[in-house]
Coordinates of C-alpha atoms and ligand atoms in Angstrom, one line a residue:
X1 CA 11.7 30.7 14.5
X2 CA 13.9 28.0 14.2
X3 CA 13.2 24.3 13.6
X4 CA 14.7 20.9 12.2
X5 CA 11.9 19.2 9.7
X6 CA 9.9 22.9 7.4
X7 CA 6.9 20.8 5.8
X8 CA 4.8 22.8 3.7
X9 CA 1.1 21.3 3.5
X10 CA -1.2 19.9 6.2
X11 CA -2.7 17.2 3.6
X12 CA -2.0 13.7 4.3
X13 CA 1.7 13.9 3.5
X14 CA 2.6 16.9 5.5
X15 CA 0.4 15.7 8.9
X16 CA 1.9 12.1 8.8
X17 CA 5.2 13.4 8.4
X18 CA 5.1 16.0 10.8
X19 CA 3.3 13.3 13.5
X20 CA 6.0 10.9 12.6
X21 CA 8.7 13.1 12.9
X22 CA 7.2 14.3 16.4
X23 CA 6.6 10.9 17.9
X24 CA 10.5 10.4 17.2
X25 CA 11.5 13.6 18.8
X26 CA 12.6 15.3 15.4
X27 CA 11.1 18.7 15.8
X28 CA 8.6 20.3 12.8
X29 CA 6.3 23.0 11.7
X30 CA 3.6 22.7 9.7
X31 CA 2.9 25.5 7.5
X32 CA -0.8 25.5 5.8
X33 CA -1.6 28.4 3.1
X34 CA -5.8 27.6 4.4
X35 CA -7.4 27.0 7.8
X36 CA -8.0 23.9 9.2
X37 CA -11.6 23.6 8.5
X38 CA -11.1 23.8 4.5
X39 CA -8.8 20.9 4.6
X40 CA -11.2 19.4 6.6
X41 CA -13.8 20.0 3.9
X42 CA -12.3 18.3 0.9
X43 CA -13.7 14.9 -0.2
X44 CA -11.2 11.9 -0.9
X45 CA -10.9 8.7 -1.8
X46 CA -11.1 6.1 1.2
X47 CA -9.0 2.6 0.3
X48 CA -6.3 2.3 2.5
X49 CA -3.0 0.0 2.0
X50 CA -2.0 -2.1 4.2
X51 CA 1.2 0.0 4.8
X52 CA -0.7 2.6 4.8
X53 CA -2.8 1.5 7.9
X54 CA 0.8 0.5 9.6
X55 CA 2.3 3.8 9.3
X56 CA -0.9 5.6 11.0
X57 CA -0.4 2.7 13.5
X58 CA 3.3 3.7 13.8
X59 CA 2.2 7.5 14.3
X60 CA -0.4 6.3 16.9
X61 CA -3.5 7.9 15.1
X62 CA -4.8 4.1 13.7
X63 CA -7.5 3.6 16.7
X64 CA -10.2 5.2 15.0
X65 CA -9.6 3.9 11.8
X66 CA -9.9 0.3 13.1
X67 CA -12.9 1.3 14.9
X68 CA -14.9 2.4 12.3
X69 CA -13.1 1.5 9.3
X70 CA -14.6 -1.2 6.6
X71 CA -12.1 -4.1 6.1
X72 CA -12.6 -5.7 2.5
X73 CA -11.0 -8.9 1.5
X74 CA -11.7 -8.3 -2.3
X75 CA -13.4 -6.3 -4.7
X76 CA -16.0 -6.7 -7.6
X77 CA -15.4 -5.9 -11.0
X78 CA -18.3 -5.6 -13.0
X79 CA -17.8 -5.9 -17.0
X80 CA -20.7 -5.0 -19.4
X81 CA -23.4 -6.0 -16.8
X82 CA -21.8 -9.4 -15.6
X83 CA -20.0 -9.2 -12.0
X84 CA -16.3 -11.1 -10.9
X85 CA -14.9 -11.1 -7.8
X86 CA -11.2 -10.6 -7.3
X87 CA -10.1 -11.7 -3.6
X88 CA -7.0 -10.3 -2.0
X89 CA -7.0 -12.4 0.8
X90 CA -6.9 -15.6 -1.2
X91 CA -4.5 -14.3 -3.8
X92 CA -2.0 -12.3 -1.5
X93 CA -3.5 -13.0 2.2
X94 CA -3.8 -9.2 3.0
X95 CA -7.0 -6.8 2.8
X96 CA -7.4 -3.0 2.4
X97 CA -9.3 -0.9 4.8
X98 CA -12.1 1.5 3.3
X99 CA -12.0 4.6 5.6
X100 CA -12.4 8.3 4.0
X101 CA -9.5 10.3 3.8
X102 CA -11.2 13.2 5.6
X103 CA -11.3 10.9 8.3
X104 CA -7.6 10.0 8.2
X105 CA -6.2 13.8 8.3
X106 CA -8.6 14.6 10.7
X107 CA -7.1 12.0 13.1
X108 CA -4.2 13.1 12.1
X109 CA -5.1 16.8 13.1
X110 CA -6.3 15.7 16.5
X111 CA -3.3 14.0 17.0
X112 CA -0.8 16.4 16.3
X113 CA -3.3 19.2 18.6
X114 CA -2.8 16.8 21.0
X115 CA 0.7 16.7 21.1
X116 CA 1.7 19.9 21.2
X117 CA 3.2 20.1 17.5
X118 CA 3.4 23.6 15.7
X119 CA 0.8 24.0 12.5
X120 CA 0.5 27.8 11.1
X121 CA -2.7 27.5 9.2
X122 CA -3.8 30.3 6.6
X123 CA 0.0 31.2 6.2
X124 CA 0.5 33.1 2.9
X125 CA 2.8 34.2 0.2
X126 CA 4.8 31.1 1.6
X127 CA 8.6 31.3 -0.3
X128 CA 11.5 28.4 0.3
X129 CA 15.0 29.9 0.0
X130 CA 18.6 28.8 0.0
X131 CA 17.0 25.0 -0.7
X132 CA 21.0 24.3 -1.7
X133 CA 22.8 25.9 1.4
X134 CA 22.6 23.9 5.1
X135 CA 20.7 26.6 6.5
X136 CA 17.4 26.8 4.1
X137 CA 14.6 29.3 5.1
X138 CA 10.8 29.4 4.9
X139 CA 9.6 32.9 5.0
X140 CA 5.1 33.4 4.8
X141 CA 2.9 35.7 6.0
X142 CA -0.3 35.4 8.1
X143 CA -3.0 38.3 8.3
X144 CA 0.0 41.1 6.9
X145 CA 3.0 39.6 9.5
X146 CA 5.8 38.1 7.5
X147 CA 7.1 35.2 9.3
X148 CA 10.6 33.0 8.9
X149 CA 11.6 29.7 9.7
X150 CA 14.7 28.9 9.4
X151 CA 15.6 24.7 9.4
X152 CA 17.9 21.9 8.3
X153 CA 15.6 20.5 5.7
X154 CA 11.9 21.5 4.3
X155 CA 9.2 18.7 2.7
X156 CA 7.5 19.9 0.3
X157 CA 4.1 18.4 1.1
X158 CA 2.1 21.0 -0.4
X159 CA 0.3 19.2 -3.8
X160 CA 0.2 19.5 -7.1
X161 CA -0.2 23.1 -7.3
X162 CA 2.0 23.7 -4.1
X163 CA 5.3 26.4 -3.9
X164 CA 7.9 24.0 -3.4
X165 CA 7.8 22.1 -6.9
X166 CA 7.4 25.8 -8.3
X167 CA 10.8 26.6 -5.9
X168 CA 13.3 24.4 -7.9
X169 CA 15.6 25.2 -10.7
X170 CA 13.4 24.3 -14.1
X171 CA 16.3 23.0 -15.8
X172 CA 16.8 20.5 -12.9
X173 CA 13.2 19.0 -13.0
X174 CA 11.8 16.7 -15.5
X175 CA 8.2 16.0 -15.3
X176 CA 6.3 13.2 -17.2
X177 CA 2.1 13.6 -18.0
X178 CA -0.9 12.3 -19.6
X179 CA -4.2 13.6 -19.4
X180 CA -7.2 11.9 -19.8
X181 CA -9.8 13.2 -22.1
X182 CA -12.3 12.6 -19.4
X183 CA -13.8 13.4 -15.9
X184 CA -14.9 11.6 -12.8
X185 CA -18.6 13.3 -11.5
X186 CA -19.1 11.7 -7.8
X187 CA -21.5 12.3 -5.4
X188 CA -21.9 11.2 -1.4
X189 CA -25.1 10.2 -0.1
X190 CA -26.3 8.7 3.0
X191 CA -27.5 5.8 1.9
X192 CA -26.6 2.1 1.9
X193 CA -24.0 0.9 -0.6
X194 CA -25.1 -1.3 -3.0
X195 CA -22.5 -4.6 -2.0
X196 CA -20.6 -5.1 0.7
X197 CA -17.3 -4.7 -1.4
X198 CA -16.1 -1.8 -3.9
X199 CA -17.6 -2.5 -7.8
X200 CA -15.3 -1.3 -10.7
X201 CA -17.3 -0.7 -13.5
X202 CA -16.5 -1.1 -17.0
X203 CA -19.6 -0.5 -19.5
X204 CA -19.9 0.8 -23.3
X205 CA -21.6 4.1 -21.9
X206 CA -18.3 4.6 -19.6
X207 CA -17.0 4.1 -16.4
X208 CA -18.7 4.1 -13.0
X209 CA -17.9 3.1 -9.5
X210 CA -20.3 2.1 -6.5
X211 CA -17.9 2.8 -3.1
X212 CA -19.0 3.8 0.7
X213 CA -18.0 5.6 3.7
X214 CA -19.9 3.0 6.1
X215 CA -22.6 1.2 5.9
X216 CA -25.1 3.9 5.6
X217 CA -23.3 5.8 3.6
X218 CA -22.3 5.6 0.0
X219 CA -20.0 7.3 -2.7
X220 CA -21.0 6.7 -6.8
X221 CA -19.0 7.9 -9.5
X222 CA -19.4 8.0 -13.3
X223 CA -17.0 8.8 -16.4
X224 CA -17.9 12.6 -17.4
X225 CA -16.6 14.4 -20.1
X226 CA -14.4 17.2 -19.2
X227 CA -16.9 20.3 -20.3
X228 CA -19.7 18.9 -17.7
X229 CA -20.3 20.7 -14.6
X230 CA -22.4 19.8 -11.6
X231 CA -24.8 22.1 -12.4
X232 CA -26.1 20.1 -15.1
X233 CA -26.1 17.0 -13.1
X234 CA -29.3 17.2 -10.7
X235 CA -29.1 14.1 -8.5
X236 CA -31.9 12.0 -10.5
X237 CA -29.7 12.6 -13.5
X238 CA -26.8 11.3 -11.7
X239 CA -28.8 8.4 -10.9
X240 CA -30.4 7.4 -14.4
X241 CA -27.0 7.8 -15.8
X242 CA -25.6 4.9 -12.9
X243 CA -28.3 2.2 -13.1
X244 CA -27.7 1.1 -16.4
X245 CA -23.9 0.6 -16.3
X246 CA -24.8 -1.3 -12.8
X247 CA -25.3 -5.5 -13.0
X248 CA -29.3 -6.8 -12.0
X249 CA -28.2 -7.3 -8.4
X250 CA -26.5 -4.2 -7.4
X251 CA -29.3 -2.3 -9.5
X252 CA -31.9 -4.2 -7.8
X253 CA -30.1 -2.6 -3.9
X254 CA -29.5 0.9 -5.5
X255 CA -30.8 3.3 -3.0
X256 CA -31.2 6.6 -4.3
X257 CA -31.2 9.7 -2.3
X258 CA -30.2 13.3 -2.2
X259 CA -26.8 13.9 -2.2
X260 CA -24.8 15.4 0.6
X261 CA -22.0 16.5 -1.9
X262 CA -21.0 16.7 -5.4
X263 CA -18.0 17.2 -7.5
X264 CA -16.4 16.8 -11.0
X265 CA -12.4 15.6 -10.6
X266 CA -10.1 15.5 -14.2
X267 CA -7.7 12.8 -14.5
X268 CA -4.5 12.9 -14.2
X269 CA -0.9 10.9 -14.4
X270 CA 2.6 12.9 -13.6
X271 CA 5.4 12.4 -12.0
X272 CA 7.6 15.0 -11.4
X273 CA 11.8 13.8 -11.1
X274 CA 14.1 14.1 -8.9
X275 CA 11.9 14.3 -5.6
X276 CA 15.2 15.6 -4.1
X277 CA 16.6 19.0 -4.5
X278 CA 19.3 19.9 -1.8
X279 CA 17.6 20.0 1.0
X280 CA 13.8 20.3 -0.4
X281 CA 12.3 17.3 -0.3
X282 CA 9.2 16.7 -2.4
X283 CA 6.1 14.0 -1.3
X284 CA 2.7 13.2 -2.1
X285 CA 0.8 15.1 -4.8
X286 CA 3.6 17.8 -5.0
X287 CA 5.5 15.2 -6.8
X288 CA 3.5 12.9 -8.6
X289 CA -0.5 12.5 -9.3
X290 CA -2.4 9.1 -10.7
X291 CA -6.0 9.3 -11.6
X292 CA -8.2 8.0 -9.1
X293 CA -9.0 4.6 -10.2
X294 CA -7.2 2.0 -8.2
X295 CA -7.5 4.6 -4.4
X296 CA -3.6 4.9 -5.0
X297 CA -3.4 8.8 -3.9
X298 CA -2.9 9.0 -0.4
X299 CA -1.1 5.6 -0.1
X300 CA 1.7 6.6 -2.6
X301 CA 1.8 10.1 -0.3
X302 CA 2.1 7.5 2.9
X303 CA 5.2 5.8 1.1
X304 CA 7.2 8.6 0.0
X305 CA 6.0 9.5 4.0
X306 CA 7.5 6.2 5.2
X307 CA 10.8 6.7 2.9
X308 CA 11.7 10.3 4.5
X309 CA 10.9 9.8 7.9
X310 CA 13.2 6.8 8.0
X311 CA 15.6 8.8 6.1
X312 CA 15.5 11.5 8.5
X313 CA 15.1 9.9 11.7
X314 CA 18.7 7.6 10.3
X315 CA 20.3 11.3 9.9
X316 CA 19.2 12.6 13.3
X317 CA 19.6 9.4 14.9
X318 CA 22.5 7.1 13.7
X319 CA 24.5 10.2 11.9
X320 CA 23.8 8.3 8.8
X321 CA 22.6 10.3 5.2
X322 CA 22.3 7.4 3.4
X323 CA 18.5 7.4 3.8
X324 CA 18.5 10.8 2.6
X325 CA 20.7 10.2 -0.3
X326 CA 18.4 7.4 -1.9
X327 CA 15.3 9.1 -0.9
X328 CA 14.5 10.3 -4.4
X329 CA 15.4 6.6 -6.0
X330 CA 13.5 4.6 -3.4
X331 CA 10.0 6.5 -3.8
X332 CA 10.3 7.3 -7.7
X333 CA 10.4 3.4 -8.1
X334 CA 7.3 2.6 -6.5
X335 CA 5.6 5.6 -7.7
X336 CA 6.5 4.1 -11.1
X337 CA 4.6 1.0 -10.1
X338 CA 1.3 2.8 -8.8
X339 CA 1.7 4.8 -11.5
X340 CA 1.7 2.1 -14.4
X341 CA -1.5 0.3 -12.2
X342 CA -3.2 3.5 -12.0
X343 CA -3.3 4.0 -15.7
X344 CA -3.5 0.5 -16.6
X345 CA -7.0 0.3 -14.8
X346 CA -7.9 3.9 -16.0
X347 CA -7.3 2.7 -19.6
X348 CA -8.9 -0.7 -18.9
X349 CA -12.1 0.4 -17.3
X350 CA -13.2 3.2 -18.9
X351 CA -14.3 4.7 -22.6
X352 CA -11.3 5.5 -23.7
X353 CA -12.1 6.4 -27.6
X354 CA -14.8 5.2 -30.0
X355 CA -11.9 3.4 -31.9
X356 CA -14.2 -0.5 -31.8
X357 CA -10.4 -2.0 -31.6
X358 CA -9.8 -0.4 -28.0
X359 CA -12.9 -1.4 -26.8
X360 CA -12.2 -5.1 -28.3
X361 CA -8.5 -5.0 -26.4
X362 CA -9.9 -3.8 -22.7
X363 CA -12.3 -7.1 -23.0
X364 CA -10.0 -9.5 -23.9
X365 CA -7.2 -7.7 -20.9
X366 CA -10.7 -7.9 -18.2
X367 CA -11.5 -11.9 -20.2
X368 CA -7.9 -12.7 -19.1
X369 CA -8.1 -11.2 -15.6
X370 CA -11.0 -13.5 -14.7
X371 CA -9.4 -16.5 -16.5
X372 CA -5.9 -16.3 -15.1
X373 CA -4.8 -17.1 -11.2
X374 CA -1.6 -15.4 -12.0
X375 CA -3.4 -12.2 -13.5
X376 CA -5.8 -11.7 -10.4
X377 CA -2.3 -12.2 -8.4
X378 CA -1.2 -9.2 -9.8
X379 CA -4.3 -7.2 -9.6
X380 CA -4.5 -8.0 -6.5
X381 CA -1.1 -7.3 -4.9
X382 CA -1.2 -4.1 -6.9
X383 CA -4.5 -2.7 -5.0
X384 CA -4.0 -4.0 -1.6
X385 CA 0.0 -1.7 -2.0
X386 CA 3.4 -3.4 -3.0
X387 CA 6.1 -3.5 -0.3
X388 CA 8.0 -0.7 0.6
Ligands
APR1 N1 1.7 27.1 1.0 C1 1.2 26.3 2.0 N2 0.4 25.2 1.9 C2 0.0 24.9 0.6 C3 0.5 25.7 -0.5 C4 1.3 26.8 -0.3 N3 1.8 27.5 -1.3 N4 0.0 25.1 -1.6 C5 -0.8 24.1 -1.2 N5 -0.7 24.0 0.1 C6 -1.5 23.0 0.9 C7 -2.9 22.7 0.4 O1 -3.8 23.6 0.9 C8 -3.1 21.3 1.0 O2 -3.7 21.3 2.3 O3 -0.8 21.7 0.9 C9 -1.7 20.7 1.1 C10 -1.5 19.5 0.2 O4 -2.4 18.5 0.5 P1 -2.9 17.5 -0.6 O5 -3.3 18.2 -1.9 O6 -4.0 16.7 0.1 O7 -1.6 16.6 -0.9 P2 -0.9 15.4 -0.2 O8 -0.8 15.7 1.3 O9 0.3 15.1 -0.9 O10 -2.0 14.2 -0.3 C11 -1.9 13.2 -1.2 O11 -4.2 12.9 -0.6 O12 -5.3 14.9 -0.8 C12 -5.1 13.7 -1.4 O13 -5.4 13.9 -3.7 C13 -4.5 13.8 -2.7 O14 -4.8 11.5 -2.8 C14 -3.8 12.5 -2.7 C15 -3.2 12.5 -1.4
PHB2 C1 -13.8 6.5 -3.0 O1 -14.4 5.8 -2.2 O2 -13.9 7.7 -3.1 C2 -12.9 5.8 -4.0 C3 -12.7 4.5 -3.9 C4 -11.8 3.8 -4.8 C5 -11.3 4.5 -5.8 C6 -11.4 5.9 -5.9 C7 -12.3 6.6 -5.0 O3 -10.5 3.9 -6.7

């Protein structure tokens, strides 16, 4: 088989890509290693960027996100049982849109069935080769037929534990990590959220966070270590473990229930450099992770999405590679950025060591937040997505 655009992966990345790329006439194939259905199953964060939402917009999946999407002008940080607000609107005049990520690749998945584009879900043993020749190849098997696609470029859209970062020289890859020495438990229930906006929590027993899917449905999370499992964690467990950490009002609304799901997550920063390798081209999770605090996941996967679609549409299009040839630049330097405001709110929200110094410095960072116009600026252009 024969195409232009090989993208390995049907997360987010890959599907926005692909639809993207289709919409422009650039041709693609998706190539999934499981089925449909299991991406479908995996539970995400749900804040959307503004560019974000435009780029779904662009790729014409966005109607159902501003049907039933949540748009929230601000969110609530809630420090030792006291709550502040932090408004994006009045501080940058823009908003984010709290709409699951299942959601989003679902759309994305009904879009691309509905355009005709090529996925090959449950494709195995998938191998890139000749990555620094012009005629790269993706070979794969699906139930014991090997398959080959051969293509002018592949995008490695396949996560953090995908083939593609595997695929390049070691000795041409340098990767950058920290690990935190802690967990995030969350569970989904369908019951109302506690406020009509997100609450960041920041409490001497750890970190928790009260989000939602709509207004009937919620999403909690709390700091775990990284030994616990869910096993341990019946749902009124879960519970008695968030109402303290909570402020009176929001523990005064807490409606409990059972849960519909429930998962522990580690934490995680890397970035992974170049995200350029001939003609492999690395996005989303494959290249770089954040921890979850902050919803920067999928957005940072939409940029690096924005970057290479450009860049490949400009070398299709206008005969030009100069797109291609910044590619790596452009996206590693605002990865950087969601990568220093991941952390920073990681470190600055939760319990981060029993050292009384640390805890004395995330207080006085949170004290300033509240205090300073020009600090809540920040914060807030940060969450609601810089510029491309
Ligand atoms: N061959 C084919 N597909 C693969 C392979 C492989 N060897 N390895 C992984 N995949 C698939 C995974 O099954 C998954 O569906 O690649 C996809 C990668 O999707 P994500 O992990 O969602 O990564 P990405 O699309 O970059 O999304 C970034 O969305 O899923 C979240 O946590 C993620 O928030 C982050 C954002
Ligand atoms: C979520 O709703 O799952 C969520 C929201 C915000 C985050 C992380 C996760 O920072």
């Amino acid at each position: 088989m024969r195409t232009q655009v090989a993208i390995i992966g049907a997360g987010p990345a890959g599907l926005l890509l692909g639809q993207l790329l289709h919409k422009h006439g650039i041709d693609n194939v998706i190539l999934e290693r499981q089925t449909a259905d299991y991406v479908l199953g995996r539970i995400r964060a749900g804040v959307i960027e503004q560019g974000t939402m435009g780029l779904l917009d662009e790729a014409g999946v966005g109607a159902r996100m501003h049907h039933d999407g949540l748009v929230h002008d601000g969110v609530f940080l809630c420090v030792d049982g006291k709550r502040h607000h932090v408004s994006f609107k009045d501080m940058t005049g823009k908003a984010v849109m709290v709409y699951g990520q299942t959601e989003i690749t679902k759309d994305l998945m009904d879009g691309r069935a509905a355009a005709g584009a090529r996925t090959i879900y449950s494709a195995h043993d998938v191998a890139l080769h000749d990555i620094f020749s012009n005629a790269p190849r993706v070979t794969y098997n699906v139930e014991g037929e090997t398959g080959e696609i051969v293509c002018d470029y592949i995008a490695g859209c396949d996560g953090f534990h995908g083939v593609s970062r595997q695929s390049v020289p070691p000795d041409s890859l340098k990767t950058f990590e920290r690990i935190y020495p802690f967990g995030w438990l969350g569970i989904l229930s369908e019951t109302p959220p506690v406020a009509d906006e997100l609450i960041y929590v920041r409490h001497p027993s750890g970190f928790a966070l009260c989000s939602m899917r709509s207004h009937t449905r919620s999403r909690y999370y709390i700091q775990c270590s990284l030994d616990d499992h869910v096993d341990a964690w019946p749902d009124e467990r879960f519970w008695e473990a968030l109402k303290p950490r909570l402020d009176d009002e929001a523990r005064a609304n807490l409606v409990t229930g059972p849960s519909i799901e429930k998962s522990i997550a580690p934490l995680r920063s890397f970035v992974a450099e170049p995200m350029r390798f001939g003609r492999l081209f690395l996005a989303g999770d494959a290249a770089h992770i954040v921890p979850p605090t902050g919803a920067k996941g999928l957005n940072l996967a939409a940029s690096d999405v924005q970057y290479l679609w450009r860049a490949l549409l400009e070398h299709y299009k206008d005969k030009s590679d100069a797109g291609l040839d910044h590619y790596s630049e452009r996206a590693l330097a605002r990865v950087w950025k969601a990568e220093r405001f991941s952390w920073w709110m990681t470190t600055t929200l939760h319990r981060i060591s029993d050292n009384p110094f640390d805890h004395k410095l995330q207080l006085a960072e949170l004290d300033y937040l509240f205090r300073s116009k020009a600090a809540q600026t920040a914060f807030a252009e940060n969450y609601v997505g810089l510029p491309y």
